Short mmCIF file of C-alpha atoms in Angstrom, two decimals:
data_model
loop_
_atom_site.label_atom_id
_atom_site.label_comp_id
_atom_site.label_asym_id
_atom_site.label_seq_id
_atom_site.Cartn_x
_atom_site.Cartn_y
_atom_site.Cartn_z
CA MET I 1 3.43 15.30 24.83
CA PRO I 2 6.00 13.36 22.75
CA LYS I 3 7.79 15.55 20.24
CA GLN I 4 6.97 15.29 16.56
CA PRO I 5 9.65 12.95 15.15
CA ARG I 6 9.01 13.83 11.50
CA PRO I 7 8.73 16.99 9.40
CA GLU I 8 5.12 18.08 9.04
CA ALA I 9 4.85 17.37 5.29
CA LEU I 10 6.01 13.78 5.86
CA GLU I 11 3.61 13.37 8.77
CA ARG I 12 0.74 14.54 6.57
CA LEU I 13 1.75 12.08 3.85
CA CYS I 14 1.86 9.21 6.39
CA LYS I 15 -1.66 10.12 7.56
CA ALA I 16 -3.04 10.29 4.03
CA LEU I 17 -1.46 6.93 3.13
CA SER I 18 -2.70 5.24 6.30
CA ARG I 19 -6.29 5.88 5.16
CA LEU I 20 -5.79 3.39 2.32
CA PRO I 21 -7.28 -0.08 2.93
CA GLY I 22 -4.77 -2.55 4.39
CA VAL I 23 -2.17 0.16 5.02
CA GLY I 24 -1.28 0.46 8.71
CA ARG I 25 1.05 2.83 10.52
CA VAL I 26 4.29 1.01 9.70
CA THR I 27 3.44 0.52 6.02
CA SER I 28 2.33 4.14 5.64
CA GLU I 29 5.68 5.29 7.05
CA ARG I 30 7.59 3.00 4.71
CA LEU I 31 5.62 4.28 1.71
CA ALA I 32 5.94 7.94 2.74
CA TYR I 33 9.73 7.78 3.14
CA HIS I 34 9.90 5.87 -0.14
CA LEU I 35 7.92 8.57 -1.95
CA VAL I 36 10.19 11.40 -0.79
CA GLN I 37 13.35 9.48 -1.67
CA VAL I 38 12.60 8.09 -5.16
CA PRO I 39 13.21 10.25 -8.26
CA GLU I 40 10.79 13.16 -8.11
CA ALA I 41 9.07 12.28 -11.42
CA GLU I 42 8.04 8.88 -10.04
CA ALA I 43 6.31 10.40 -6.99
CA LEU I 44 4.66 13.20 -8.95
CA ASP I 45 3.43 10.66 -11.51
CA LEU I 46 1.51 8.88 -8.75
CA ALA I 47 0.00 12.16 -7.55
CA GLU I 48 -1.02 13.05 -11.09
CA ALA I 49 -2.44 9.56 -11.75
CA ILE I 50 -4.71 9.98 -8.71
CA ARG I 51 -5.89 13.41 -9.87
CA THR I 52 -6.46 12.23 -13.44
CA ALA I 53 -8.39 9.15 -12.33
CA ARG I 54 -10.65 11.28 -10.12
CA ARG I 55 -11.25 13.72 -12.96
CA GLU I 56 -11.80 11.17 -15.74
CA VAL I 57 -13.40 8.10 -14.17
CA ARG I 58 -17.15 8.20 -13.58
CA VAL I 59 -20.02 5.83 -12.80
CA CYS I 60 -22.00 4.64 -15.84
CA SER I 61 -25.62 5.79 -15.38
CA GLN I 62 -26.90 2.58 -16.97
CA CYS I 63 -24.88 -0.29 -15.49
CA PHE I 64 -22.96 1.51 -12.65
CA ASN I 65 -19.61 0.28 -13.98
CA LEU I 66 -16.67 2.71 -13.84
CA ASP I 67 -15.49 4.23 -17.12
CA GLN I 68 -14.30 7.47 -18.69
CA GLU I 69 -17.51 7.69 -20.75
CA ASP I 70 -21.17 7.64 -19.74
CA PRO I 71 -22.77 5.36 -20.86
CA CYS I 72 -19.67 3.20 -20.51
CA LYS I 73 -17.94 1.61 -23.49
CA ILE I 74 -19.52 -1.77 -22.71
CA CYS I 75 -23.08 -0.39 -22.61
CA GLN I 76 -22.38 1.49 -25.88
CA ASP I 77 -20.84 -1.46 -27.72
CA PRO I 78 -23.24 -2.64 -30.51
CA HIS I 79 -21.44 -5.99 -30.79
CA ARG I 80 -22.25 -7.20 -27.27
CA ASP I 81 -25.05 -9.67 -26.54
CA ARG I 82 -27.82 -7.41 -25.22
CA LYS I 83 -29.96 -10.36 -24.15
CA LEU I 84 -27.63 -11.49 -21.37
CA LEU I 85 -27.13 -9.49 -18.15
CA LEU I 86 -24.43 -10.39 -15.62
CA VAL I 87 -25.05 -8.95 -12.13
CA VAL I 88 -21.80 -8.37 -10.20
CA GLU I 89 -20.89 -6.82 -6.87
CA GLY I 90 -18.43 -4.17 -8.04
CA PRO I 91 -16.43 -2.72 -10.93
CA ARG I 92 -13.38 -4.93 -10.19
CA GLU I 93 -15.53 -7.97 -10.97
CA VAL I 94 -16.40 -6.39 -14.33
CA ALA I 95 -12.68 -6.17 -15.16
CA ALA I 96 -12.22 -9.82 -14.14
CA PHE I 97 -15.12 -11.08 -16.32
CA GLU I 98 -13.96 -8.93 -19.24
CA GLN I 99 -10.67 -10.81 -19.18
CA SER I 100 -12.55 -14.13 -19.21
CA GLY I 101 -14.09 -13.29 -22.60
CA TYR I 102 -17.67 -12.59 -21.45
CA ALA I 103 -19.54 -10.63 -24.14
CA GLY I 104 -22.94 -9.72 -22.64
CA LEU I 105 -23.86 -6.66 -20.57
CA TYR I 106 -23.32 -6.00 -16.85
CA HIS I 107 -25.17 -4.59 -13.87
CA VAL I 108 -22.93 -3.44 -11.01
CA LEU I 109 -24.71 -3.63 -7.64
CA GLN I 110 -22.15 -1.34 -5.98
CA GLY I 111 -21.74 -3.63 -2.99
CA ARG I 112 -23.12 -6.66 -1.18
CA VAL I 113 -25.44 -6.93 1.80
CA SER I 114 -23.30 -7.04 4.93
CA PRO I 115 -24.92 -6.38 8.31
CA LEU I 116 -21.44 -6.18 9.89
CA GLU I 117 -20.40 -3.33 7.60
CA GLY I 118 -23.83 -1.71 7.79
CA ILE I 119 -24.57 -2.29 4.08
CA SER I 120 -28.22 -3.11 3.42
CA GLU I 121 -30.27 -3.55 0.25
CA LYS I 122 -30.96 0.20 0.16
CA ASP I 123 -27.27 0.79 -0.59
CA LEU I 124 -27.34 -1.43 -3.70
CA SER I 125 -28.54 -0.54 -7.21
CA LEU I 126 -31.39 -3.07 -7.00
CA GLN I 127 -34.20 -0.80 -8.21
CA SER I 128 -32.17 0.15 -11.27
CA LEU I 129 -31.59 -3.55 -11.93
CA LEU I 130 -35.34 -4.20 -11.78
CA ARG I 131 -36.05 -1.28 -14.12
CA ARG I 132 -33.44 -2.42 -16.64
CA VAL I 133 -34.86 -5.95 -16.69
CA GLU I 134 -38.44 -4.68 -17.01
CA GLU I 135 -37.66 -2.18 -19.76
CA GLY I 136 -34.87 -3.99 -21.60
CA GLU I 137 -34.79 -6.90 -24.01
CA PHE I 138 -32.87 -9.26 -21.69
CA LYS I 139 -33.64 -12.98 -21.88
CA GLU I 140 -31.39 -14.07 -19.02
CA CYS I 141 -29.97 -12.50 -15.90
CA CYS I 142 -27.02 -14.30 -14.29
CA LEU I 143 -26.23 -13.57 -10.64
CA ALA I 144 -22.42 -13.56 -10.32
CA MET I 145 -21.90 -12.85 -6.63
CA ASN I 146 -18.88 -14.16 -4.73
CA PRO I 147 -19.35 -17.72 -3.38
CA ASP I 148 -19.56 -16.81 0.31
CA LEU I 149 -22.24 -15.99 2.88
CA GLU I 150 -22.68 -12.34 1.99
CA GLY I 151 -22.60 -13.11 -1.71
CA GLU I 152 -25.31 -15.75 -1.25
CA ALA I 153 -27.48 -13.33 0.71
CA THR I 154 -27.04 -10.70 -1.98
CA ALA I 155 -27.95 -13.18 -4.72
CA ASP I 156 -31.08 -14.23 -2.78
CA LEU I 157 -32.06 -10.57 -2.58
CA CYS I 158 -31.58 -10.05 -6.33
CA TYR I 159 -33.63 -13.16 -7.04
CA SER I 160 -36.49 -11.97 -4.83
CA VAL I 161 -36.53 -8.66 -6.73
CA LEU I 162 -36.29 -10.25 -10.19
CA LYS I 163 -38.58 -13.27 -9.96
CA LYS I 164 -41.79 -11.30 -10.52
CA THR I 165 -40.49 -10.15 -13.93
CA GLY I 166 -40.44 -13.76 -15.18
CA ILE I 167 -36.92 -13.43 -16.62
CA LEU I 168 -34.67 -16.51 -16.57
CA VAL I 169 -32.41 -16.02 -13.53
CA THR I 170 -29.22 -18.10 -13.45
CA ARG I 171 -26.11 -18.30 -11.29
CA LEU I 172 -22.44 -19.13 -11.84
CA ALA I 173 -21.45 -22.79 -11.86
CA ARG I 174 -19.75 -23.97 -8.68
CA GLY I 175 -17.33 -26.88 -8.63
CA ILE I 176 -13.68 -27.80 -8.87
CA PRO I 177 -11.61 -24.82 -10.05
CA ALA I 178 -9.71 -25.50 -13.30
CA GLY I 179 -6.15 -26.65 -12.56
CA ALA I 180 -6.83 -27.72 -8.96
CA SER I 181 -6.12 -31.13 -7.43
CA ILE I 182 -9.03 -33.19 -6.07
CA LEU I 183 -6.83 -34.13 -3.10
CA GLN I 184 -6.18 -30.54 -2.18
CA VAL I 185 -9.46 -28.67 -2.58
CA GLN I 186 -11.67 -28.30 0.47
CA GLN I 187 -14.69 -30.45 1.22
CA PRO I 188 -17.40 -27.85 0.37
CA ILE I 189 -15.85 -27.56 -3.11
CA LEU I 190 -16.12 -31.33 -3.66
CA SER I 191 -19.72 -31.26 -2.40
CA ASP I 192 -20.54 -28.50 -4.89
CA ALA I 193 -18.82 -30.43 -7.69
CA LEU I 194 -20.75 -33.64 -6.95
CA HIS I 195 -24.04 -31.85 -6.47
CA GLY I 196 -23.68 -30.02 -9.77
CA ARG I 197 -22.43 -32.98 -11.82
CA ARG I 198 -23.33 -33.00 -15.50
CA LYS I 199 -23.81 -35.59 -18.26
CA TYR I 200 -20.52 -36.57 -19.92
CA MET H 1 -4.06 -9.34 -27.56
CA PRO H 2 -6.44 -9.39 -24.58
CA LYS H 3 -8.72 -6.38 -24.45
CA GLN H 4 -8.07 -3.66 -21.92
CA PRO H 5 -10.44 -4.48 -19.04
CA ARG H 6 -10.17 -1.08 -17.33
CA PRO H 7 -10.48 2.56 -18.37
CA GLU H 8 -7.09 4.05 -19.20
CA ALA H 9 -6.97 6.44 -16.23
CA LEU H 10 -7.54 3.54 -13.83
CA GLU H 11 -4.93 1.43 -15.59
CA ARG H 12 -2.41 4.27 -15.24
CA LEU H 13 -3.22 4.59 -11.54
CA CYS H 14 -2.74 0.83 -11.03
CA LYS H 15 0.68 1.04 -12.73
CA ALA H 16 1.79 4.02 -10.62
CA LEU H 17 0.67 2.30 -7.40
CA SER H 18 2.36 -0.99 -8.30
CA ARG H 19 5.73 0.81 -8.29
CA LEU H 20 5.42 1.27 -4.50
CA PRO H 21 7.43 -1.19 -2.40
CA GLY H 22 5.43 -4.24 -1.36
CA VAL H 23 2.50 -3.37 -3.62
CA GLY H 24 1.83 -6.09 -6.20
CA ARG H 25 -0.71 -6.26 -9.01
CA VAL H 26 -3.70 -7.31 -6.88
CA THR H 27 -3.02 -4.72 -4.16
CA SER H 28 -2.49 -1.96 -6.71
CA GLU H 29 -5.88 -2.77 -8.27
CA ARG H 30 -7.57 -2.75 -4.87
CA LEU H 31 -6.02 0.61 -3.99
CA ALA H 32 -6.82 2.14 -7.40
CA TYR H 33 -10.51 1.18 -7.27
CA HIS H 34 -10.61 2.40 -3.68
CA LEU H 35 -9.18 5.79 -4.66
CA VAL H 36 -11.77 6.40 -7.38
CA GLN H 37 -14.66 5.35 -5.14
CA VAL H 38 -13.93 7.19 -1.88
CA PRO H 39 -15.07 10.81 -1.41
CA GLU H 40 -13.11 12.95 -3.87
CA ALA H 41 -11.52 15.11 -1.15
CA GLU H 42 -9.88 12.04 0.42
CA ALA H 43 -8.20 10.99 -2.83
CA LEU H 44 -7.14 14.51 -3.77
CA ASP H 45 -5.71 14.99 -0.27
CA LEU H 46 -3.36 12.05 -0.86
CA ALA H 47 -2.27 13.49 -4.23
CA GLU H 48 -1.65 16.86 -2.64
CA ALA H 49 0.23 15.34 0.32
CA ILE H 50 2.62 13.65 -2.14
CA ARG H 51 3.19 16.89 -4.04
CA THR H 52 3.69 18.91 -0.85
CA ALA H 53 6.12 16.39 0.61
CA ARG H 54 8.19 16.43 -2.58
CA ARG H 55 8.20 20.23 -2.59
CA GLU H 56 8.94 20.76 1.11
CA VAL H 57 11.07 17.85 2.28
CA ARG H 58 14.80 18.05 1.57
CA VAL H 59 18.03 16.37 2.68
CA CYS H 60 19.95 18.18 5.45
CA SER H 61 23.37 19.12 4.06
CA GLN H 62 24.99 18.45 7.45
CA CYS H 63 23.53 15.17 8.74
CA PHE H 64 21.57 13.91 5.65
CA ASN H 65 18.36 13.61 7.64
CA LEU H 66 15.11 14.63 5.92
CA ASP H 67 13.49 17.88 7.01
CA GLN H 68 11.75 20.96 5.67
CA GLU H 69 14.72 23.14 6.66
CA ASP H 70 18.42 22.91 5.82
CA PRO H 71 20.26 22.53 8.17
CA CYS H 72 17.52 20.39 9.73
CA LYS H 73 15.82 21.35 13.00
CA ILE H 74 17.93 18.84 14.93
CA CYS H 75 21.25 20.19 13.61
CA GLN H 76 20.06 23.73 14.38
CA ASP H 77 18.82 23.00 17.91
CA PRO H 78 21.15 24.67 20.47
CA HIS H 79 19.85 22.45 23.28
CA ARG H 80 21.10 19.16 21.82
CA ASP H 81 24.26 17.45 23.03
CA ARG H 82 26.77 18.34 20.30
CA LYS H 83 29.40 15.95 21.68
CA LEU H 84 27.45 12.79 20.82
CA LEU H 85 26.90 11.59 17.26
CA LEU H 86 24.57 8.70 16.44
CA VAL H 87 25.21 7.11 13.02
CA VAL H 88 22.05 5.54 11.52
CA GLU H 89 21.20 3.89 8.22
CA GLY H 90 18.28 6.09 7.15
CA PRO H 91 15.89 8.90 8.10
CA ARG H 92 13.27 6.47 9.47
CA GLU H 93 15.79 5.43 12.12
CA VAL H 94 16.15 9.11 13.10
CA ALA H 95 12.40 9.29 13.70
CA ALA H 96 12.55 6.11 15.80
CA PHE H 97 15.42 7.36 18.01
CA GLU H 98 13.75 10.78 18.36
CA GLN H 99 10.78 9.02 19.95
CA SER H 100 13.13 7.21 22.34
CA GLY H 101 14.28 10.51 23.86
CA TYR H 102 17.80 10.64 22.34
CA ALA H 103 19.15 14.19 22.52
CA GLY H 104 22.49 14.19 20.64
CA LEU H 105 23.09 14.73 16.92
CA TYR H 106 22.73 12.27 14.01
CA HIS H 107 24.56 11.25 10.90
CA VAL H 108 22.40 9.48 8.29
CA LEU H 109 24.41 7.11 6.09
CA GLN H 110 21.67 6.96 3.44
CA GLY H 111 21.83 3.18 3.22
CA ARG H 112 23.79 0.09 4.21
CA VAL H 113 26.32 -1.97 2.30
CA SER H 114 24.45 -4.69 0.47
CA PRO H 115 26.21 -6.56 -2.36
CA LEU H 116 22.88 -8.15 -3.33
CA GLU H 117 21.26 -4.75 -3.89
CA GLY H 118 24.42 -3.34 -5.44
CA ILE H 119 24.95 -0.82 -2.62
CA SER H 120 28.62 -0.29 -1.80
CA GLU H 121 30.48 2.10 0.47
CA LYS H 122 30.60 4.70 -2.31
CA ASP H 123 26.82 5.09 -2.01
CA LEU H 124 26.99 5.98 1.68
CA SER H 125 27.79 9.37 3.24
CA LEU H 126 30.99 8.02 4.83
CA GLN H 127 33.34 10.81 3.75
CA SER H 128 30.97 13.43 5.18
CA LEU H 129 30.89 11.43 8.42
CA LEU H 130 34.69 11.46 8.58
CA ARG H 131 34.81 15.20 7.87
CA ARG H 132 32.21 15.97 10.54
CA VAL H 133 34.12 13.94 13.15
CA GLU H 134 37.45 15.54 12.18
CA GLU H 135 36.11 19.09 12.15
CA GLY H 136 33.49 18.90 14.91
CA GLU H 137 33.63 18.80 18.68
CA PHE H 138 32.27 15.25 19.06
CA LYS H 139 33.55 13.12 21.91
CA GLU H 140 31.70 9.92 20.99
CA CYS H 141 30.31 8.37 17.85
CA CYS H 142 27.76 5.57 18.34
CA LEU H 143 27.16 3.19 15.42
CA ALA H 144 23.43 2.38 15.46
CA MET H 145 23.08 -0.02 12.53
CA ASN H 146 20.44 -2.73 12.44
CA PRO H 147 21.52 -5.97 14.20
CA ASP H 148 21.86 -8.10 11.06
CA LEU H 149 24.58 -9.09 8.60
CA GLU H 150 24.42 -6.01 6.40
CA GLY H 151 24.17 -3.75 9.43
CA GLU H 152 27.27 -5.39 10.96
CA ALA H 153 29.20 -4.98 7.70
CA THR H 154 28.17 -1.32 7.53
CA ALA H 155 29.24 -0.73 11.14
CA ASP H 156 32.62 -2.38 10.44
CA LEU H 157 33.07 -0.04 7.51
CA CYS H 158 32.24 3.02 9.62
CA TYR H 159 34.66 1.88 12.29
CA SER H 160 37.49 1.42 9.76
CA VAL H 161 36.91 4.98 8.52
CA LEU H 162 36.63 6.52 12.01
CA LYS H 163 39.36 4.76 13.98
CA LYS H 164 42.19 6.97 12.65
CA THR H 165 40.47 10.03 14.14
CA GLY H 166 40.87 8.61 17.65
CA ILE H 167 37.22 9.40 18.58
CA LEU H 168 35.48 7.03 21.00
CA VAL H 169 33.40 4.73 18.79
CA THR H 170 30.57 2.82 20.49
CA ARG H 171 27.69 0.60 19.40
CA LEU H 172 24.16 -0.07 20.64
CA ALA H 173 23.71 -2.58 23.45
CA ARG H 174 22.41 -5.97 22.34
CA GLY H 175 20.46 -8.24 24.63
CA ILE H 176 16.96 -9.21 25.69
CA PRO H 177 14.40 -6.72 24.36
CA ALA H 178 12.40 -5.03 27.15
CA GLY H 179 9.10 -6.85 27.73
CA ALA H 180 10.18 -10.13 26.13
CA SER H 181 10.09 -13.59 27.70
CA ILE H 182 13.36 -15.52 28.15
CA LEU H 183 11.51 -18.66 27.03
CA GLN H 184 10.44 -17.11 23.77
CA VAL H 185 13.37 -15.09 22.44
CA GLN H 186 15.72 -16.82 20.03
CA GLN H 187 19.07 -18.32 20.93
CA PRO H 188 21.32 -15.59 19.40
CA ILE H 189 19.49 -13.04 21.58
CA LEU H 190 20.25 -15.03 24.76
CA SER H 191 23.89 -15.38 23.64
CA ASP H 192 24.12 -11.61 23.18
CA ALA H 193 22.51 -11.04 26.57
CA LEU H 194 24.93 -13.38 28.36
CA HIS H 195 27.94 -12.09 26.50
CA GLY H 196 27.07 -8.47 27.32
CA ARG H 197 26.11 -9.07 31.00
CA ARG H 198 26.74 -6.17 33.38
CA LYS H 199 27.38 -5.72 37.10
CA TYR H 200 24.16 -5.62 39.15
#
C-alpha cells in the first residue's frame, strides 16, 4: 500500500473538494493547498458562506426558485406581471432572466429530461406547473428551455401537459445572437434566423 | 443599478468561491448553486473540512512542510536518511516526491523567485536552509526546482547560498520522461537527454 503523502486533514479537504462538479484530483489538491496557505479569515469565510447558504437558502413552494424567503421575493412582488409565466430549467436561469429585465413570474422545473443522466418527467415540477396554470390568472406561458436536444424534449413535454388548459404557450425567439457576425455563426443559427424572419 | 438577481447568501457564496485560484465568475456561480442543491451533509462536510484543515494543519518549524504535527512526521521519522536533503518549492512537491519513494529529508522554500509576482529571495526560507545545512549532518543537498525559468533562477539562488558550506549540491536529472515517445517530446527535452547521456 502506498504511504499517505499528505496529512489527514488535507486529504479530507481534497476529497471534499473533488466532489464539486468539474473539480478533478489535481484541481482539488491545488485548491486544498491554497485554502490552508491563504490568510485564515479568507478560508474560514468560505466555510461560513457555505454554512450560511445552506441555512438560509430554500426552495420557493410556489415557483421552485431558490430564495431566503418562501414564497420567494419574486412570487411576493405585487409589481410583477402576474399574467406571464416563464418556465425555466433551474434557478440559475432565473438569475439570468432577472438581469435581462424580465418582469413576469417564473416556474422552475428543477431539471430537464435526460435519459443519459436518468432524469425523467417524474423528476420535474410538471404537475405543480399544471396546477399553477389551472388555478392562476396567467394568460401566457413561455417555455424558456435551453436550445439543445434535451431542452427541446423538455419543452415538448411541458407543451403536452399544458395544451389541454388552453393557455397561450410560447417559446423564446431563436436567431442571430445580438453582437454576432453573420460570417461566424453556425449554420443552424442562420437557418433559425431565416425561418423566424419578421416584417421590417 | 441592476437589481440583485440572487439571494444574498448565494451571492456571498459566489464571491467567496470566486477568490479560489482558477475559479471565475461563471464557475463560482455553478459551484454555489451546486452547493445549495446537493444533500446538505455533502455541503456541510466541505465547510467542516475547510475549518478542520485550518485548525489542524501547520507549517513544520524545521523543514516548512505542512503537517498536523510540528516537527512534521517526516522530520521526526528515525528511519529516514538524514544525510540527504531535497529542496523543493512547496508542500505539494513534498507530497509528489513522497509518492515516488524518496526517503531522505526535505526543505520547503515556500515559493520561487518570480519578479512578475513580486516574490524575491527574502520571501523564501533560504536562511533556514543555510542554517540547517551548516548545523546538520547532511552530506548532499539536491535542488528539486521545477524545470522552468523561475525554477532555474531559484536553484541558482540556492546554490549561491549553499556553496560556501562545501556541501555536495546536486540537481534532478533532466531527460526523456519515462513512457514518452522520442517523436513526440519537444526539442529542449531531447537536448537535455543528449547532453545528460550516461554510460550504458
